[in-house]
PDB file of C-alpha atoms in Angstrom:
ATOM      1  CA  ALA A 279       0.178   6.306   1.869  1.00 93.00           C
ATOM      2  CA  TRP A 280       2.209   9.500   1.960  1.00 94.00           C
ATOM      3  CA  VAL A 281       6.052   8.627   1.990  1.00 93.00           C
ATOM      4  CA  LYS A 282       9.113  11.067   2.739  1.00 93.00           C
ATOM      5  CA  ARG A 283      12.674   9.621   2.226  1.00 91.00           C
ATOM      6  CA  ASN A 284      15.035  10.403   4.876  1.00 90.00           C
ATOM      7  CA  THR A 285      18.582   9.205   3.316  1.00 86.00           C
ATOM      8  CA  SER A 286      20.694  10.015   0.354  1.00 86.00           C
ATOM      9  CA  ASP A 287      21.730   6.169   0.840  1.00 87.00           C
ATOM     10  CA  ASP A 288      20.089   3.455  -0.515  1.00 86.00           C
ATOM     11  CA  LEU A 289      16.588   3.219   0.593  1.00 87.00           C
ATOM     12  CA  ASN A 290      15.628  -0.179   1.789  1.00 88.00           C
ATOM     13  CA  GLY A 291      12.663  -1.652   3.755  1.00 87.00           C
ATOM     14  CA  GLY A 292       8.931  -1.958   4.113  1.00 86.00           C
ATOM     15  CA  ILE A 293       6.368   0.833   3.667  1.00 88.00           C
ATOM     16  CA  PHE A 294       3.330  -1.577   4.344  1.00 86.00           C
ATOM     17  CA  SER A 295       2.292  -5.110   4.317  1.00 82.00           C
ATOM     18  CA  ARG A 296      -1.106  -6.845   4.927  1.00 78.00           C
ATOM     19  CA  ASN A 297      -1.416 -10.684   6.006  1.00 76.00           C
ATOM     20  CA  THR A 298      -4.244 -11.893   4.211  1.00 68.00           C
ATOM     21  CA  GLY A 299      -3.942 -15.634   5.372  1.00 63.00           C
ATOM     22  CA  THR A 300      -1.673 -18.575   5.515  1.00 58.00           C
ATOM     23  CA  GLU A 301      -1.626 -21.314   2.781  1.00 54.00           C
ATOM     24  CA  SER A 302      -2.334 -25.300   4.087  1.00 53.00           C
ATOM     25  CA  ASP A 303       1.823 -25.300   4.181  1.00 51.00           C
ATOM     26  CA  GLY A 304       2.142 -22.376   6.438  1.00 52.00           C
ATOM     27  CA  ASP A 305       3.356 -19.777   4.263  1.00 58.00           C
ATOM     28  CA  TYR A 306       2.347 -16.236   4.468  1.00 61.00           C
ATOM     29  CA  VAL A 307      -0.156 -14.838   1.642  1.00 68.00           C
ATOM     30  CA  GLY A 308      -0.496 -11.106   1.484  1.00 76.00           C
ATOM     31  CA  ILE A 309       0.504  -7.888  -0.028  1.00 79.00           C
ATOM     32  CA  SER A 310       3.561  -5.708   0.638  1.00 82.00           C
ATOM     33  CA  LEU A 311       4.792  -2.433  -0.626  1.00 85.00           C
ATOM     34  CA  TYR A 312       8.417  -2.255  -0.053  1.00 86.00           C
ATOM     35  CA  VAL A 313      11.591  -0.334  -1.290  1.00 89.00           C
ATOM     36  CA  VAL A 314      14.858  -2.342  -2.302  1.00 87.00           C
ATOM     37  CA  SER A 315      18.122  -0.320  -3.119  1.00 86.00           C
ATOM     38  CA  ASN A 316      15.656   2.842  -4.092  1.00 85.00           C
ATOM     39  CA  THR A 317      13.407   0.637  -6.195  1.00 88.00           C
ATOM     40  CA  LEU A 318       9.538   0.648  -5.070  1.00 89.00           C
ATOM     41  CA  TYR A 319       7.796  -2.703  -5.425  1.00 86.00           C
ATOM     42  CA  PHE A 320       4.209  -3.574  -4.706  1.00 86.00           C
ATOM     43  CA  ARG A 321       3.662  -7.836  -4.540  1.00 82.00           C
ATOM     44  CA  MET A 322       1.037 -10.147  -3.882  1.00 80.00           C
ATOM     45  CA  SER A 323       2.390 -13.585  -2.599  1.00 77.00           C
ATOM     46  CA  GLY A 324       1.468 -16.782  -1.288  1.00 70.00           C
ATOM     47  CA  GLY A 325       3.529 -20.069  -0.818  1.00 64.00           C
ATOM     48  CA  GLY A 326       6.006 -20.501  -3.472  1.00 68.00           C
ATOM     49  CA  TRP A 327       4.197 -17.702  -5.746  1.00 70.00           C
ATOM     50  CA  TYR A 328       4.001 -14.065  -6.195  1.00 76.00           C
ATOM     51  CA  ASN A 329       3.129 -11.474  -8.689  1.00 80.00           C
ATOM     52  CA  GLU A 330       4.689  -8.027  -8.643  1.00 84.00           C
ATOM     53  CA  VAL A 331       4.613  -4.698 -10.116  1.00 87.00           C
ATOM     54  CA  THR A 332       7.865  -2.350 -10.080  1.00 88.00           C
ATOM     55  CA  ALA A 333       7.629   1.469 -10.088  1.00 92.00           C
ATOM     56  CA  THR A 334      10.184   3.393 -12.258  1.00 89.00           C
ATOM     57  CA  THR A 335       9.944   6.584 -10.200  1.00 90.00           C
ATOM     58  CA  ALA A 336      12.384   6.862  -7.388  1.00 87.00           C
ATOM     59  CA  LEU A 337      11.451   8.307  -4.050  1.00 89.00           C
ATOM     60  CA  THR A 338      13.250  11.512  -3.802  1.00 89.00           C
ATOM     61  CA  ASN A 339      15.186  12.581  -0.440  1.00 91.00           C
ATOM     62  CA  GLY A 340      13.550  14.906   1.539  1.00 93.00           C
ATOM     63  CA  SER A 341      10.371  15.260  -0.460  1.00 93.00           C
ATOM     64  CA  TRP A 342       6.892  13.612  -0.358  1.00 95.00           C
ATOM     65  CA  THR A 343       5.846  11.057  -2.844  1.00 94.00           C
ATOM     66  CA  HIS A 344       1.920   9.859  -2.608  1.00 95.00           C
ATOM     67  CA  ILE A 345       1.904   6.041  -3.343  1.00 94.00           C
ATOM     68  CA  ALA A 346      -1.232   4.234  -4.217  1.00 92.00           C
ATOM     69  CA  VAL A 347      -1.417   0.647  -5.029  1.00 90.00           C
ATOM     70  CA  VAL A 348      -4.461  -0.800  -6.167  1.00 87.00           C
ATOM     71  CA  LEU A 349      -5.674  -4.825  -6.584  1.00 83.00           C
ATOM     72  CA  HIS A 350      -8.440  -4.976  -9.243  1.00 79.00           C
ATOM     73  CA  ALA A 351     -10.077  -6.855 -11.971  1.00 74.00           C
ATOM     74  CA  ALA A 352     -10.719  -3.626 -14.671  1.00 73.00           C
ATOM     75  CA  VAL A 353      -9.100  -3.974 -17.668  1.00 71.00           C
ATOM     76  CA  HIS A 354      -6.587  -1.357 -19.129  1.00 73.00           C
ATOM     77  CA  GLY A 355      -3.689  -1.029 -20.901  1.00 70.00           C
ATOM     78  CA  SER A 356      -1.305  -4.401 -21.078  1.00 73.00           C
ATOM     79  CA  CYS A 357      -2.973  -5.457 -18.022  1.00 77.00           C
ATOM     80  CA  THR A 358      -5.771  -8.054 -17.878  1.00 76.00           C
ATOM     81  CA  SER A 359      -8.122  -9.043 -15.482  1.00 74.00           C
ATOM     82  CA  PRO A 360      -6.896  -9.059 -12.511  1.00 79.00           C
ATOM     83  CA  HIS A 361      -3.998  -7.482 -11.754  1.00 82.00           C
ATOM     84  CA  LEU A 362      -1.998  -4.875  -9.607  1.00 86.00           C
ATOM     85  CA  ASP A 363      -1.671  -1.100 -10.220  1.00 88.00           C
ATOM     86  CA  ILE A 364       0.916   1.345  -8.762  1.00 91.00           C
ATOM     87  CA  TYR A 365       0.328   5.174  -8.779  1.00 93.00           C
ATOM     88  CA  ILE A 366       3.045   7.735  -8.078  1.00 94.00           C
ATOM     89  CA  ASN A 367       1.499  10.926  -7.037  1.00 95.00           C
ATOM     90  CA  GLY A 368      -1.852  10.218  -8.637  1.00 94.00           C
ATOM     91  CA  SER A 369      -0.662   8.966 -12.020  1.00 92.00           C
ATOM     92  CA  LEU A 370      -0.436   5.511 -13.035  1.00 91.00           C
ATOM     93  CA  GLU A 371       3.255   4.094 -13.099  1.00 91.00           C
ATOM     94  CA  ALA A 372       2.775   0.459 -13.959  1.00 88.00           C
ATOM     95  CA  CYS A 373       0.492  -2.683 -13.795  1.00 86.00           C
ATOM     96  CA  ALA A 374       1.419  -6.187 -13.661  1.00 84.00           C
ATOM     97  CA  ASN A 375      -1.069  -9.368 -14.045  1.00 79.00           C
ATOM     98  CA  ALA A 376      -1.897 -11.205 -10.792  1.00 78.00           C
ATOM     99  CA  THR A 377      -3.658 -13.812  -8.972  1.00 71.00           C
ATOM    100  CA  PHE A 378      -5.452 -13.248  -5.896  1.00 67.00           C
ATOM    101  CA  PRO A 379      -5.976 -15.787  -2.942  1.00 60.00           C
ATOM    102  CA  GLU A 380      -8.869 -15.431  -1.065  1.00 58.00           C
ATOM    103  CA  ALA A 381      -8.420 -13.667   2.217  1.00 57.00           C
ATOM    104  CA  SER A 382      -8.783 -15.023   5.504  1.00 55.00           C
ATOM    105  CA  GLU A 383      -7.529 -12.646   8.131  1.00 58.00           C
ATOM    106  CA  TYR A 384      -5.980  -9.432   8.473  1.00 65.00           C
ATOM    107  CA  ASN A 385      -3.017  -8.003  10.056  1.00 74.00           C
ATOM    108  CA  GLU A 386      -1.380  -4.848   9.034  1.00 77.00           C
ATOM    109  CA  ARG A 387       2.332  -3.773   9.519  1.00 80.00           C
ATOM    110  CA  ILE A 388       3.134   0.029   8.816  1.00 84.00           C
ATOM    111  CA  GLY A 389       6.850   0.436   8.131  1.00 83.00           C
ATOM    112  CA  ARG A 390       7.701  -3.087   8.087  1.00 78.00           C
ATOM    113  CA  LEU A 391       7.228  -6.294   6.461  1.00 77.00           C
ATOM    114  CA  HIS A 392       5.303  -9.860   7.416  1.00 71.00           C
ATOM    115  CA  SER A 393       7.767 -11.898   5.870  1.00 73.00           C
ATOM    116  CA  ASN A 394      11.428 -11.801   4.450  1.00 75.00           C
ATOM    117  CA  ILE A 395      10.847 -10.678   0.600  1.00 77.00           C
ATOM    118  CA  GLY A 396      12.776  -8.988  -2.183  1.00 76.00           C
ATOM    119  CA  GLY A 397      16.278  -9.796  -0.372  1.00 81.00           C
ATOM    120  CA  LEU A 398      14.779  -7.725   3.023  1.00 82.00           C
ATOM    121  CA  SER A 399      14.312  -9.075   6.458  1.00 80.00           C
ATOM    122  CA  ILE A 400      11.291  -8.506   8.160  1.00 79.00           C
ATOM    123  CA  ASP A 401      13.584  -6.323  10.597  1.00 78.00           C
ATOM    124  CA  THR A 402      14.720  -3.889   7.921  1.00 82.00           C
ATOM    125  CA  LYS A 403      13.870  -0.536   8.978  1.00 82.00           C
ATOM    126  CA  LEU A 404      12.502   1.916   6.393  1.00 86.00           C
ATOM    127  CA  ASN A 405      14.613   5.050   6.849  1.00 89.00           C
ATOM    128  CA  ALA A 406      11.648   7.201   5.848  1.00 91.00           C
ATOM    129  CA  VAL A 407       8.414   9.184   7.452  1.00 91.00           C
ATOM    130  CA  ILE A 408       5.183   7.302   6.627  1.00 91.00           C
ATOM    131  CA  ASP A 409       1.715   9.347   6.820  1.00 92.00           C
ATOM    132  CA  GLU A 410      -1.879   8.837   5.555  1.00 91.00           C
ATOM    133  CA  VAL A 411      -2.144   5.052   5.136  1.00 91.00           C
ATOM    134  CA  ARG A 412      -5.557   3.790   3.991  1.00 89.00           C
ATOM    135  CA  PHE A 413      -6.830   0.543   2.952  1.00 84.00           C
ATOM    136  CA  TRP A 414     -10.268   0.454   0.824  1.00 84.00           C
ATOM    137  CA  LYS A 415     -12.728  -2.275   0.349  1.00 80.00           C
ATOM    138  CA  ALA A 416     -13.406  -1.561  -3.369  1.00 82.00           C
ATOM    139  CA  ALA A 417     -10.594  -0.681  -5.814  1.00 84.00           C
ATOM    140  CA  ARG A 418      -9.781   3.052  -6.367  1.00 87.00           C
ATOM    141  CA  THR A 419      -9.738   4.488  -9.703  1.00 86.00           C
ATOM    142  CA  GLU A 420      -7.169   6.981 -10.603  1.00 89.00           C
ATOM    143  CA  SER A 421      -9.652   9.882 -10.585  1.00 91.00           C
ATOM    144  CA  GLN A 422     -10.255   8.770  -6.961  1.00 89.00           C
ATOM    145  CA  ILE A 423      -6.961   8.708  -6.031  1.00 91.00           C
ATOM    146  CA  GLN A 424      -5.913  11.937  -7.476  1.00 94.00           C
ATOM    147  CA  THR A 425      -9.379  13.607  -5.801  1.00 89.00           C
ATOM    148  CA  TRP A 426      -8.750  12.230  -2.252  1.00 88.00           C
ATOM    149  CA  MET A 427      -4.872  11.879  -2.026  1.00 92.00           C
ATOM    150  CA  ASN A 428      -4.400  15.551  -0.660  1.00 93.00           C
ATOM    151  CA  LYS A 429      -7.170  15.425   1.713  1.00 88.00           C
ATOM    152  CA  GLU A 430      -7.568  13.932   5.221  1.00 87.00           C
ATOM    153  CA  ILE A 431     -10.716  11.927   5.622  1.00 84.00           C
ATOM    154  CA  ASN A 432     -13.269  12.962   8.277  1.00 78.00           C
ATOM    155  CA  GLU A 433     -16.927  12.599   8.977  1.00 72.00           C
ATOM    156  CA  THR A 434     -17.828  15.824   7.137  1.00 71.00           C
ATOM    157  CA  ASN A 435     -15.949  14.996   3.660  1.00 72.00           C
ATOM    158  CA  TRP A 436     -16.665  11.339   3.599  1.00 71.00           C
ATOM    159  CA  ASN A 437     -20.220   9.600   3.234  1.00 67.00           C
ATOM    160  CA  GLN A 438     -19.689   5.848   3.675  1.00 63.00           C
ATOM    161  CA  ALA A 439     -23.280   5.039   2.581  1.00 60.00           C
ATOM    162  CA  ASN A 440     -22.074   2.608   0.112  1.00 64.00           C
ATOM    163  CA  PRO A 441     -20.691  -0.488   1.978  1.00 63.00           C
ATOM    164  CA  ASN A 442     -18.779  -1.821  -1.163  1.00 66.00           C
ATOM    165  CA  ASP A 443     -16.931   1.450  -1.144  1.00 71.00           C
ATOM    166  CA  ALA A 444     -15.810   1.519   2.654  1.00 76.00           C
ATOM    167  CA  LEU A 445     -12.503   2.742   4.107  1.00 81.00           C
ATOM    168  CA  ILE A 446     -11.538  -0.369   5.887  1.00 81.00           C
ATOM    169  CA  GLY A 447      -8.172   0.829   7.385  1.00 83.00           C
ATOM    170  CA  TYR A 448      -7.235   4.328   7.878  1.00 87.00           C
ATOM    171  CA  TRP A 449      -3.982   5.501  10.023  1.00 88.00           C
ATOM    172  CA  LYS A 450      -3.621   9.466   9.975  1.00 89.00           C
ATOM    173  CA  PHE A 451      -0.453   9.439  12.336  1.00 88.00           C
ATOM    174  CA  ASN A 452      -2.016  12.319  14.163  1.00 85.00           C
ATOM    175  CA  GLU A 453      -0.930  10.704  17.574  1.00 83.00           C
ATOM    176  CA  GLY A 454       2.007  13.108  18.180  1.00 81.00           C
ATOM    177  CA  ALA A 455       4.150  10.693  20.121  1.00 79.00           C
ATOM    178  CA  GLY A 456       4.544   6.848  20.915  1.00 77.00           C
ATOM    179  CA  SER A 457       4.416   3.460  18.977  1.00 76.00           C
ATOM    180  CA  THR A 458       0.964   2.840  18.446  1.00 79.00           C
ATOM    181  CA  ILE A 459      -1.514   4.285  15.997  1.00 84.00           C
ATOM    182  CA  VAL A 460      -4.980   4.308  15.857  1.00 84.00           C
ATOM    183  CA  ASP A 461      -6.932   2.884  12.972  1.00 85.00           C
ATOM    184  CA  SER A 462      -9.482   5.758  12.287  1.00 84.00           C
ATOM    185  CA  SER A 463     -11.715   3.800   9.635  1.00 79.00           C
TER     186      SER A 463
END
């Protein structure tokens, strides 16, 4: 996703969250990318547990920042398998070991969270502009992130011949107005 901060005050709120189901006790299970007091977090959570990676680069007021988060099993640096990565402007920022629950359903929210996390209410509005949000079936590499972060995907430049490398959610934000965006995947 691309994010442009619109405030010099503390930035708080959800960039996106994806509900991947509920546990037997009814607790939310999913992923969330959010900002609390100008710090960017990527969290995988379930009932009573969570794994989280924190970025050290702050979002600059009035500037676009590309943020990519990856859940995968590849081993690199200090992270073993499985783990979470966060990339800022195409460069790996941080990683953290993680536990991945099985996904049973999907429900995306862009600009807001599915549950109260990190001291934020689900109603906390992010004072930022969001563009080009993408979900992939397979984990992106740093090279793939760098190659595609500045390109809008269309039928001409993207071939989804490999079903394991499918684009499974894509919101371009090209509607111009309104409160509903189209999934172009």
